Amino acid sequence: MTDKGTVTHAGILKWVDEVAALTKPDRVLICDGSEGEREQIVKECLATGELIELNQTRMPRCYLHRSAPHDVARTEHLTYVCTNNQDDSGPNNNWMAPAAAKAKLTPLFDGAMRGRTMFVVPFLMGPSGSEFSKVGVEITDSRYVVLSMRIMTRVGRVALEHLGGSDDFTRCLHSLGDLSPDRRFIMHFPEENTVWSIGSGYGGNALLGKKCMALRLASWLARKEGWLAEHMLILGLQDPQNKIHYVCGAFPSACGKTNLAMLVPPASMPGWKATTVGDDIAWLRPAPDGRLYAVNPEAGFFGVVPGTSRKTNPTAFDMIQHDTLFTNVALRPDGTPWWEGHDDPAPAEALDWQGRPWTPSSAEKAAHPNSRFTAPATNCATLSPEFDNPSGVPIEAILFGARRQRRVPLVYEARNWQHGTFLGATLSSETTAAATGKVGVLRRDPMAMWPFCGYNMGDYFQHWLDVGSTLTRPPKIFRVNWFRTGDDGKFLWPGFGDNLRVLQWILERCAGRGEFTDSAIGHLPTLHAIDRKGLSMTDQQMAALLKVDPAEWVEAVAGQEDLIHMFGSHFPAALRQEHDELARRIHTAITPEELEGRDSGM
Ligand code: GTP
Ligand code: SPV
Ligand code: MN
């Protein structure tokens, strides 16, 4: 039985019929995005156990979803970019020939939706009426995915109207399959504007508008069309003179994008106001005025829950008190959620993320470290008035940030766009729980896009250089690190709202002010350039945060050779020059004795 709703688009209907013939669902429902539809799907989820109702008096329309225990994060080793020519996907992606990938997955999709409903979700990435925006249609057998897509994207009529009679929509096919990691694949076909994902219900694997379409496929398209699809937050900052500035920041997964996007200025910085445009993805286009403009293609926030509190991120904390889906958090007896880093102390008893009894003496964490909230952007109190602006916002600065306990200073500035591209290309970060695998291991993550670039990253670096050369007023580029630690293992920088102090220096630099020294690695703030008013931080502590130890950087330079070799002839000559220049400056700054006994590293 097919309920076509109001859809008349022949291309969509034809594809729906083809998928239904393969997956053999009991029922097909084409979603319209209405409130009644949401209520109906929630009701079904409560009946099947896909959702648990949270305390509706205190947290209206909030629900808890518990995933399968082995389906809690992105699985990068099961994620493929399937291009006809392997070189096009690059050493940064797993590759399979498109025909081989389809031959592998077709039997897995065959009959996969038997006994289930097949939902068809037309969605729009980007503001309605924007030349940036793209339409996708996700077919899924997961109600949780439908409810999440309704929050994370603009669903229903708005998407169909944007599409009109065009056949230019991304075909996003998703099934939970049997949820076994042995039969889990996330396959991208950039040459066919198509994604096939089976075996996972987790965010980045299953909400196909997000990482699959808005980053991997969009980055491929962006290269063809002369723009950039990036893993970036977009933040508006109103200074005490009431001038509004926009900055973007690329930080790897679980490295602070959502928190920076919702920054609350410290009390000692009156007159500053922060607004949120996006927390995870930015589509950036050169405009006729020579500047780079950004839109957030998403309509909601899929954020890391642990560590979210009234102290660290009050905006997010308030936002998730209503209309929010929680995934894999703990449940208190009063029907409210709890997690590590919550303002409330650990409850005497609770159910952990898998629904097992938990007490503070339990060995395991109550909430999964990658537990998530899914909340609509319109519930964010700091949402920028420009959020829906079809032209986007002009970007003054781009930040590359990562989790680095050692070596990397709090902030430094690239000398120009080419040097900034080099800083992005050589980014590396300690791994987090957002992807399966070991946590805390240093790995390369150029531009925070390693898991998300849908083509050869050597070509991607060149594309960055090419886009920069079209800009007459390019953003300034900075590297930041909130996560440097002292000898005691504690963070040296307070982070969160106090990151505005660093942003203030960044905006000063954009205006041609702000004190700096030209260090071997780039422009470094002088000891007093970053405002510490209201912070109890000594000169020694600030010096430790800003320290550039040439001996430590020798290791970094040596490690970059691996990156350069990995991309062979695809690695841009201009970035190799930047590498040589860094090596030259570092070696000038170091004594021969210091050079001995150093290994290569990142
Ligand atoms: P994804 O959604 O995975 O892309 O992550 P994200 O980059 O948006 O990271 P998020 O802002 O959710 O932060 C991840 C974790 O880092 C949370 O536990 C935060 O509390 C913590 N965090 C964020 N900003 C800071 C900071 O400035 N300092 C410190 N010490 N921790 C931070
Ligand atoms: C990330 O891992 O960078 C996320 C979460 O933003 S997911 O959408 O699952 O990729
Ligand atoms: Mn992310």
XYZ file of C-alpha atoms and ligand atoms in Angstrom:
645
model
C 0.000 0.000 0.000
C 1.453 3.372 -0.985
C 0.262 6.634 0.501
C 1.648 9.143 -1.975
C 0.361 12.153 -0.071
C 0.720 15.219 -2.232
C 3.796 14.120 -4.178
C 3.357 14.184 -7.951
C 7.043 14.381 -8.955
C 7.482 11.622 -11.536
C 11.193 11.116 -10.826
C 10.595 10.642 -7.102
C 7.621 8.326 -7.618
C 9.536 6.180 -10.106
C 12.476 5.816 -7.714
C 10.117 5.041 -4.809
C 8.554 2.234 -6.857
C 11.966 0.804 -7.727
C 13.135 0.834 -4.113
C 9.854 -0.663 -2.888
C 10.185 -3.473 -5.420
C 13.637 -4.243 -4.030
C 13.105 -3.757 -0.289
C 9.502 -5.143 -0.203
C 8.013 -3.088 2.651
C 4.514 -3.765 3.993
C 3.603 -0.150 3.518
C 4.994 3.007 1.881
C 4.402 6.432 3.408
C 5.459 9.630 1.682
C 5.987 12.139 4.480
C 4.561 15.652 4.353
C 6.351 17.049 7.417
C 3.089 17.969 9.187
C 2.636 18.113 12.954
C -0.037 15.413 12.762
C 2.427 13.130 11.045
C 4.980 13.718 13.803
C 2.438 12.882 16.496
C 1.464 9.678 14.703
C 5.063 8.518 14.245
C 5.928 9.308 17.895
C 2.873 7.293 18.977
C 4.069 4.324 16.941
C 7.611 4.663 18.363
C 6.283 4.646 21.928
C 4.358 1.470 21.111
C 7.357 -0.293 19.536
C 9.847 0.896 22.181
C 11.904 2.895 19.654
C 11.243 5.883 21.914
C 10.743 6.236 25.658
C 8.686 9.171 26.834
C 10.619 11.554 29.097
C 8.922 13.587 31.837
C 6.436 15.579 29.709
C 5.686 18.129 32.422
C 9.295 19.166 32.763
C 10.470 18.380 29.251
C 7.587 18.666 26.796
C 7.893 16.616 23.593
C 11.263 15.155 24.678
C 11.982 11.469 24.109
C 14.792 9.010 24.700
C 16.025 6.622 22.031
C 18.331 3.740 22.960
C 20.316 2.508 19.996
C 21.645 -0.995 19.523
C 24.703 -1.189 21.833
C 27.121 -1.629 18.923
C 25.585 1.190 16.855
C 26.599 4.322 18.743
C 28.997 6.257 16.488
C 30.132 6.714 12.907
C 31.921 3.694 11.453
C 34.555 5.137 9.146
C 35.971 1.762 8.094
C 32.537 0.860 6.624
C 32.149 4.166 4.754
C 33.057 4.227 1.048
C 33.285 6.681 -1.819
C 32.468 4.737 -4.988
C 33.865 6.474 -8.058
C 34.599 4.910 -11.427
C 38.232 5.919 -11.087
C 39.792 5.007 -7.704
C 42.192 7.951 -7.845
C 39.188 10.315 -7.706
C 38.209 9.091 -4.220
C 41.820 9.344 -3.009
C 43.831 7.691 -0.232
C 41.584 9.412 2.317
C 38.552 7.271 1.381
C 37.696 3.597 1.289
C 36.885 2.797 -2.322
C 34.828 0.274 -4.238
C 33.847 0.419 -7.905
C 30.205 1.574 -8.171
C 29.025 -1.649 -9.847
C 30.769 -3.796 -7.237
C 29.297 -1.723 -4.398
C 25.788 -2.103 -5.799
C 26.302 -5.824 -6.350
C 27.330 -6.120 -2.700
C 24.480 -4.076 -1.267
C 21.575 -5.089 -3.513
C 21.180 -8.500 -1.829
C 21.299 -6.782 1.588
C 18.499 -4.386 0.570
C 16.504 -7.194 -1.067
C 13.511 -7.715 1.233
C 15.143 -5.634 3.993
C 11.909 -3.718 4.684
C 9.612 -6.737 4.863
C 7.238 -6.254 7.806
C 8.248 -2.600 8.033
C 6.995 0.738 6.736
C 9.071 2.462 4.080
C 9.127 6.207 4.748
C 9.908 8.646 1.959
C 11.246 11.959 3.280
C 11.750 14.850 0.824
C 14.112 17.371 2.434
C 15.864 20.624 1.681
C 19.431 21.406 2.777
C 19.819 25.168 3.093
C 17.367 28.066 3.308
C 14.315 28.084 1.107
C 14.822 30.225 -1.984
C 18.619 30.115 -1.800
C 20.853 29.309 -4.768
C 23.006 27.424 -2.226
C 20.233 24.977 -1.321
C 19.917 21.359 -2.451
C 17.075 18.862 -2.359
C 17.361 15.269 -1.208
C 14.892 12.462 -0.717
C 15.654 9.916 1.989
C 13.957 6.552 1.910
C 14.258 4.813 5.282
C 12.633 2.101 7.376
C 13.536 3.816 10.654
C 10.966 6.008 12.398
C 13.775 7.463 14.536
C 15.509 8.565 11.328
C 12.284 10.183 10.062
C 11.804 12.087 13.331
C 15.469 13.143 13.318
C 15.372 14.272 9.658
C 12.335 16.397 10.511
C 14.483 18.243 13.065
C 17.777 18.351 11.166
C 16.438 19.373 7.739
C 13.532 21.257 6.174
C 11.105 18.461 5.310
C 8.072 18.182 3.026
C 6.486 20.804 0.808
C 9.342 23.325 1.124
C 11.680 20.736 -0.412
C 9.303 19.722 -3.193
C 8.662 23.357 -4.090
C 12.394 24.032 -4.279
C 12.828 21.018 -6.553
C 9.948 21.926 -8.860
C 10.080 19.808 -12.008
C 13.832 19.229 -11.822
C 15.276 15.747 -11.406
C 18.289 17.171 -9.546
C 17.790 15.603 -6.108
C 20.057 13.356 -4.057
C 18.746 9.803 -3.798
C 19.386 8.750 -0.190
C 18.512 5.117 0.468
C 18.671 3.871 4.048
C 17.661 0.680 5.837
C 18.439 -0.510 9.338
C 18.939 -3.951 7.816
C 19.717 -6.285 10.715
C 21.981 -3.665 12.422
C 24.900 -6.050 12.240
C 28.295 -4.327 11.754
C 29.137 -7.270 9.467
C 26.432 -6.145 7.059
C 26.817 -2.392 7.537
C 27.927 -0.128 4.674
C 27.645 3.567 3.952
C 28.271 3.907 0.205
C 28.504 7.196 -1.683
C 28.101 7.455 -5.448
C 29.067 11.072 -6.210
C 28.835 10.514 -9.973
C 25.177 9.510 -9.522
C 24.269 11.914 -6.688
C 23.270 8.869 -4.626
C 23.908 7.388 -1.162
C 23.144 3.842 -0.007
C 23.400 3.143 3.719
C 22.466 -0.084 5.465
C 22.944 -1.602 8.913
C 23.117 1.469 11.162
C 20.633 3.864 12.733
C 23.339 6.225 14.050
C 23.269 9.930 13.091
C 26.153 10.362 10.665
C 25.514 6.901 9.182
C 21.740 7.215 8.844
C 20.653 10.874 8.629
C 21.869 10.988 5.062
C 21.352 14.726 4.534
C 24.148 15.447 7.001
C 27.636 13.977 6.544
C 26.778 11.919 3.445
C 25.030 14.575 1.372
C 25.954 17.962 2.881
C 29.662 17.070 3.198
C 30.788 14.101 1.080
C 28.571 14.589 -1.985
C 28.459 18.373 -1.565
C 32.259 18.633 -1.408
C 32.436 16.766 -4.731
C 29.874 19.110 -6.262
C 31.506 22.173 -4.691
C 34.790 21.380 -6.417
C 33.011 21.224 -9.772
C 31.087 24.440 -9.108
C 33.741 26.559 -7.375
C 32.563 26.617 -3.751
C 33.378 24.800 -0.473
C 31.390 22.331 1.656
C 33.009 22.254 5.094
C 32.769 20.687 8.571
C 32.429 24.115 10.182
C 30.422 26.063 12.702
C 29.248 29.574 11.768
C 29.208 32.167 14.562
C 28.035 35.785 14.581
C 29.797 38.178 16.978
C 28.462 41.627 17.762
C 31.214 43.810 19.237
C 30.686 46.630 21.781
C 30.513 49.087 18.845
C 27.521 47.040 17.572
C 29.332 45.833 14.488
C 28.537 42.226 13.585
C 31.301 39.892 12.431
C 30.978 36.310 11.197
C 33.547 33.585 11.673
C 33.655 29.906 10.698
C 35.483 27.157 12.549
C 36.532 23.702 11.389
C 37.166 21.440 14.372
C 37.074 17.626 14.192
C 34.145 15.685 15.671
C 33.588 16.351 19.383
C 36.225 19.118 19.458
C 34.006 22.076 20.337
C 32.019 23.367 17.325
C 28.571 23.301 18.961
C 29.960 24.907 22.097
C 31.703 27.715 20.212
C 28.630 28.260 18.027
C 26.568 28.891 21.186
C 29.207 30.851 23.081
C 28.051 33.033 25.986
C 30.336 36.065 26.523
C 32.000 36.191 29.960
C 30.683 38.787 32.427
C 33.940 40.722 32.143
C 33.331 41.382 28.425
C 30.227 43.597 28.420
C 28.819 44.748 25.090
C 29.606 41.521 23.238
C 26.822 39.359 21.868
C 27.136 36.005 20.083
C 24.634 34.557 17.625
C 24.483 31.050 16.206
C 24.233 30.434 12.458
C 25.431 26.816 12.380
C 27.236 24.252 14.540
C 28.506 21.558 12.154
C 28.373 22.285 8.420
C 29.003 25.398 6.329
C 28.525 25.826 2.600
C 30.791 28.667 1.514
C 30.574 30.597 -1.746
C 32.686 33.386 -3.229
C 30.391 36.345 -3.914
C 30.720 39.185 -6.448
C 31.971 41.499 -3.663
C 35.098 39.336 -3.356
C 34.118 37.905 0.015
C 33.218 34.369 1.079
C 29.594 33.864 2.213
C 28.375 30.985 4.389
C 25.059 29.245 4.876
C 24.251 26.450 7.287
C 22.485 23.744 5.250
C 20.970 22.164 8.378
C 17.860 23.063 10.373
C 18.779 21.536 13.723
C 21.620 20.506 16.003
C 22.829 16.939 16.521
C 25.088 17.612 19.483
C 27.300 15.768 21.938
C 25.404 15.489 25.263
C 28.143 14.697 27.823
C 29.719 17.889 29.119
C 26.627 19.972 28.243
C 25.594 21.950 31.331
C 24.326 25.337 32.473
C 27.936 26.228 33.201
C 29.545 25.106 29.923
C 26.766 25.698 27.392
C 23.649 27.279 28.941
C 22.187 28.010 25.499
C 22.259 24.353 24.481
C 21.129 23.274 27.938
C 17.995 25.454 27.724
C 17.420 24.453 24.098
C 17.212 20.750 24.964
C 14.551 21.138 27.645
C 11.808 20.707 25.042
C 11.210 19.215 21.564
C 14.417 17.184 21.770
C 15.327 13.603 20.932
C 17.962 12.197 23.271
C 19.998 9.202 22.152
C 21.861 6.945 24.602
C 21.697 9.105 27.735
C 20.868 7.793 31.229
C 17.329 7.957 32.612
C 16.517 9.105 36.160
C 13.563 7.701 38.110
C 11.640 10.974 37.616
C 11.738 10.498 33.843
C 14.409 13.114 33.151
C 17.725 12.389 31.418
C 21.177 12.560 33.012
C 24.735 12.366 31.723
C 28.332 12.860 32.794
C 29.042 16.589 33.069
C 25.383 17.468 33.913
C 24.966 20.211 36.543
C 23.071 17.832 38.830
C 25.198 15.392 40.813
C 25.097 11.736 39.809
C 21.716 10.276 40.758
C 21.674 7.617 43.506
C 20.049 5.305 40.983
C 19.280 5.483 37.298
C 19.089 3.387 34.160
C 22.228 3.637 32.035
C 22.183 4.265 28.277
C 21.428 0.603 27.654
C 18.567 0.572 30.174
C 20.524 -1.331 32.840
C 20.370 -0.338 36.522
C 23.172 2.106 37.318
C 24.550 3.671 40.518
C 27.457 6.078 41.063
C 29.625 3.092 42.004
C 29.027 1.401 38.630
C 32.226 0.893 36.655
C 30.781 2.137 33.366
C 29.543 5.565 32.412
C 25.799 6.208 32.754
C 25.500 7.967 29.384
C 27.404 6.834 26.314
C 30.348 9.232 25.662
C 28.867 9.855 22.191
C 25.276 10.244 23.405
C 23.556 12.971 21.416
C 20.714 15.480 21.419
C 18.702 16.347 18.318
C 17.019 19.747 18.649
C 15.505 22.212 16.168
C 17.567 25.343 15.454
C 14.505 27.490 16.068
C 14.660 26.506 19.754
C 18.154 27.974 20.113
C 17.842 31.295 21.974
C 20.949 32.679 20.260
C 19.887 31.690 16.725
C 21.077 34.366 14.317
C 18.449 36.495 12.524
C 20.495 35.647 9.402
C 19.942 31.894 9.829
C 17.452 31.787 6.943
C 19.180 34.414 4.805
C 19.365 32.872 1.318
C 22.601 34.784 0.573
C 24.396 33.612 3.706
C 26.693 35.699 5.910
C 30.110 37.225 4.972
C 33.020 35.480 6.695
C 35.907 37.495 8.187
C 37.890 34.666 9.768
C 38.249 30.911 9.480
C 39.475 28.945 12.488
C 41.075 25.516 12.350
C 40.929 23.892 15.776
C 41.812 20.521 17.192
C 42.343 18.647 20.408
C 46.074 18.873 21.136
C 47.438 18.345 24.644
C 50.908 19.415 23.561
C 52.895 21.553 21.119
C 50.104 23.636 19.540
C 49.586 27.116 21.032
C 46.223 28.592 22.019
C 46.019 30.596 18.794
C 48.147 31.759 15.890
C 47.454 33.450 12.604
C 48.331 32.367 9.093
C 50.386 34.855 7.087
C 48.001 34.607 4.122
C 45.414 32.298 2.480
C 48.039 29.887 1.159
C 49.704 29.565 4.551
C 46.231 29.187 6.108
C 45.391 26.375 3.696
C 48.630 24.720 4.820
C 47.621 25.088 8.496
C 44.295 23.421 7.681
C 45.900 20.684 5.591
C 48.312 19.760 8.386
C 45.677 19.702 11.146
C 45.765 16.660 13.415
C 43.734 15.900 16.495
C 43.278 13.364 19.278
C 40.429 10.999 18.350
C 37.062 11.154 20.171
C 34.040 8.916 20.762
C 32.214 10.356 17.713
C 33.700 7.583 15.572
C 34.257 3.962 16.572
C 37.853 3.059 17.457
C 40.366 4.170 20.051
C 39.882 7.527 21.771
C 42.763 9.966 22.376
C 45.020 8.797 19.548
C 46.600 11.555 17.472
C 45.585 11.325 13.826
C 45.689 13.563 10.792
C 42.431 15.368 10.121
C 43.024 18.015 7.440
C 40.452 20.810 7.691
C 38.538 18.472 10.102
C 37.364 16.830 6.851
C 39.339 13.580 6.825
C 36.194 11.457 7.338
C 34.000 13.709 5.197
C 35.839 14.772 2.047
C 34.094 13.016 -0.853
C 37.108 13.086 -3.181
C 40.894 12.989 -3.308
C 42.102 15.304 -0.554
C 45.149 16.343 -2.568
C 42.733 17.821 -5.120
C 40.741 19.288 -2.240
C 43.801 21.204 -0.984
C 44.290 22.577 -4.501
C 40.607 23.535 -4.607
C 41.068 25.525 -1.387
C 43.960 27.397 -3.019
C 41.881 27.988 -6.162
C 38.868 29.327 -4.247
C 41.163 31.614 -2.243
C 42.634 33.059 -5.404
C 39.164 34.177 -6.561
C 38.614 36.193 -3.348
C 39.671 39.842 -3.239
C 38.698 40.033 0.449
C 39.535 36.533 1.742
C 38.882 35.633 5.381
C 41.979 35.548 7.579
C 42.859 32.051 8.742
C 43.791 31.039 12.302
C 44.726 27.885 14.163
C 43.270 27.510 17.678
C 43.685 24.930 20.438
C 41.513 25.050 23.566
C 42.892 21.733 24.788
C 46.566 22.278 25.682
C 47.371 20.714 29.059
C 49.917 21.454 31.778
C 52.242 19.037 33.553
C 49.338 18.119 35.846
C 47.296 16.958 32.812
C 44.711 19.725 33.333
C 43.555 22.084 30.572
C 45.566 25.319 30.667
C 42.757 27.356 29.074
C 39.279 27.771 30.655
C 37.600 27.418 27.222
C 33.861 27.749 26.503
C 32.678 31.401 26.984
C 36.244 32.538 27.600
C 37.101 31.532 24.034
C 35.643 34.962 23.164
C 38.926 36.426 24.463
C 40.739 34.633 21.652
C 38.053 35.635 19.147
C 38.473 39.260 20.193
C 42.180 39.105 19.245
C 41.245 37.349 16.000
C 38.808 40.144 15.073
C 41.424 42.738 15.996
C 43.833 41.039 13.603
C 41.129 41.052 10.907
C 40.884 44.815 11.392
C 44.665 45.165 11.081
C 45.110 45.708 14.824
C 46.050 43.269 17.617
C 49.604 42.698 18.834
C 51.599 39.793 17.440
C 55.082 38.458 16.835
C 56.083 36.698 13.627
C 57.059 33.273 14.994
C 58.318 30.327 12.962
C 54.800 28.854 12.724
C 52.850 32.060 12.111
C 51.691 35.243 13.827
C 51.534 34.623 17.554
C 49.777 36.966 20.013
C 52.132 38.784 22.349
C 51.895 37.961 26.067
C 49.314 40.657 26.816
C 47.482 40.702 23.469
C 44.696 38.441 24.724
C 42.427 40.122 27.266
C 42.628 38.328 30.641
C 40.439 40.759 32.614
C 38.296 38.785 35.056
C 40.438 35.655 34.658
C 42.886 34.576 37.319
C 45.605 33.660 34.863
C 49.249 34.518 35.396
C 51.762 35.652 32.774
C 53.504 32.288 33.170
C 50.288 30.428 32.396
C 49.658 32.566 29.326
C 53.252 32.051 28.242
C 52.754 28.279 28.548
C 49.625 28.522 26.367
C 51.457 30.522 23.701
C 54.766 28.664 23.840
C 56.257 27.473 20.535
C 59.039 24.988 21.243
C 61.098 24.660 18.039
C 62.416 21.263 19.132
C 58.817 19.957 19.366
C 58.034 21.432 15.956
C 60.874 19.547 14.341
C 58.805 16.417 14.930
C 55.757 18.018 13.376
C 57.643 19.038 10.257
C 59.089 15.542 9.841
C 55.615 14.006 10.213
C 54.245 16.218 7.434
C 56.403 14.335 4.943
C 54.022 11.367 5.330
C 51.050 13.519 4.391
C 52.849 14.911 1.358
C 53.883 11.443 0.196
C 50.409 10.005 0.728
C 48.925 12.340 -1.888
C 51.813 12.087 -4.336
C 51.262 14.170 -7.451
C 47.888 15.378 -6.090
C 49.612 17.327 -3.295
C 49.815 21.001 -4.370
C 53.293 22.402 -4.970
C 52.306 25.597 -3.150
C 51.684 23.646 0.068
C 54.957 21.783 -0.298
C 56.604 25.221 -0.431
C 54.832 26.156 2.799
C 56.173 22.958 4.351
C 59.712 23.755 3.207
C 59.388 27.284 4.544
C 58.204 25.999 7.938
C 61.104 23.539 8.041
C 63.527 26.327 7.234
C 62.150 28.645 9.930
C 62.051 25.915 12.578
C 65.596 24.799 11.880
C 66.807 28.385 12.075
C 65.212 28.647 15.512
C 66.791 25.521 16.935
C 70.280 24.584 18.154
C 72.001 21.451 16.743
C 72.044 19.826 20.231
C 68.277 20.200 20.495
C 67.844 18.450 17.159
C 69.309 15.173 18.325
C 67.119 12.301 19.365
C 63.890 13.637 17.859
C 61.419 11.261 16.195
C 58.929 12.175 13.559
C 55.385 12.898 14.673
C 52.359 14.992 13.736
P 30.487 17.018 16.623
O 29.037 17.209 16.811
O 30.926 15.604 16.869
O 30.983 17.496 15.292
O 31.256 17.803 17.819
P 31.545 19.354 18.108
O 32.787 19.770 17.387
O 30.333 20.168 17.887
O 31.944 19.337 19.671
P 31.123 19.875 20.944
O 30.970 21.367 20.948
O 29.888 19.088 21.086
O 32.144 19.508 22.115
C 32.563 18.186 22.353
C 33.077 18.055 23.764
O 34.141 18.990 24.004
C 32.005 18.347 24.813
O 32.104 17.408 25.852
C 32.352 19.729 25.297
O 31.951 19.947 26.624
C 33.867 19.798 25.126
N 34.315 21.181 24.835
C 33.772 22.028 23.923
N 34.388 23.235 23.951
C 35.353 23.151 24.889
C 36.334 24.080 25.393
O 36.434 25.231 24.970
N 37.178 23.603 26.360
C 37.088 22.333 26.848
N 37.945 21.954 27.795
N 36.157 21.436 26.408
C 35.314 21.835 25.447
C 30.422 14.232 13.871
O 30.774 13.081 14.187
O 31.219 15.073 13.385
C 29.026 14.667 14.091
C 28.058 13.649 14.450
O 28.703 15.819 13.889
S 27.549 12.757 13.048
O 26.460 13.453 12.416
O 27.116 11.459 13.499
O 28.648 12.630 12.115
Mn 30.429 17.059 13.290
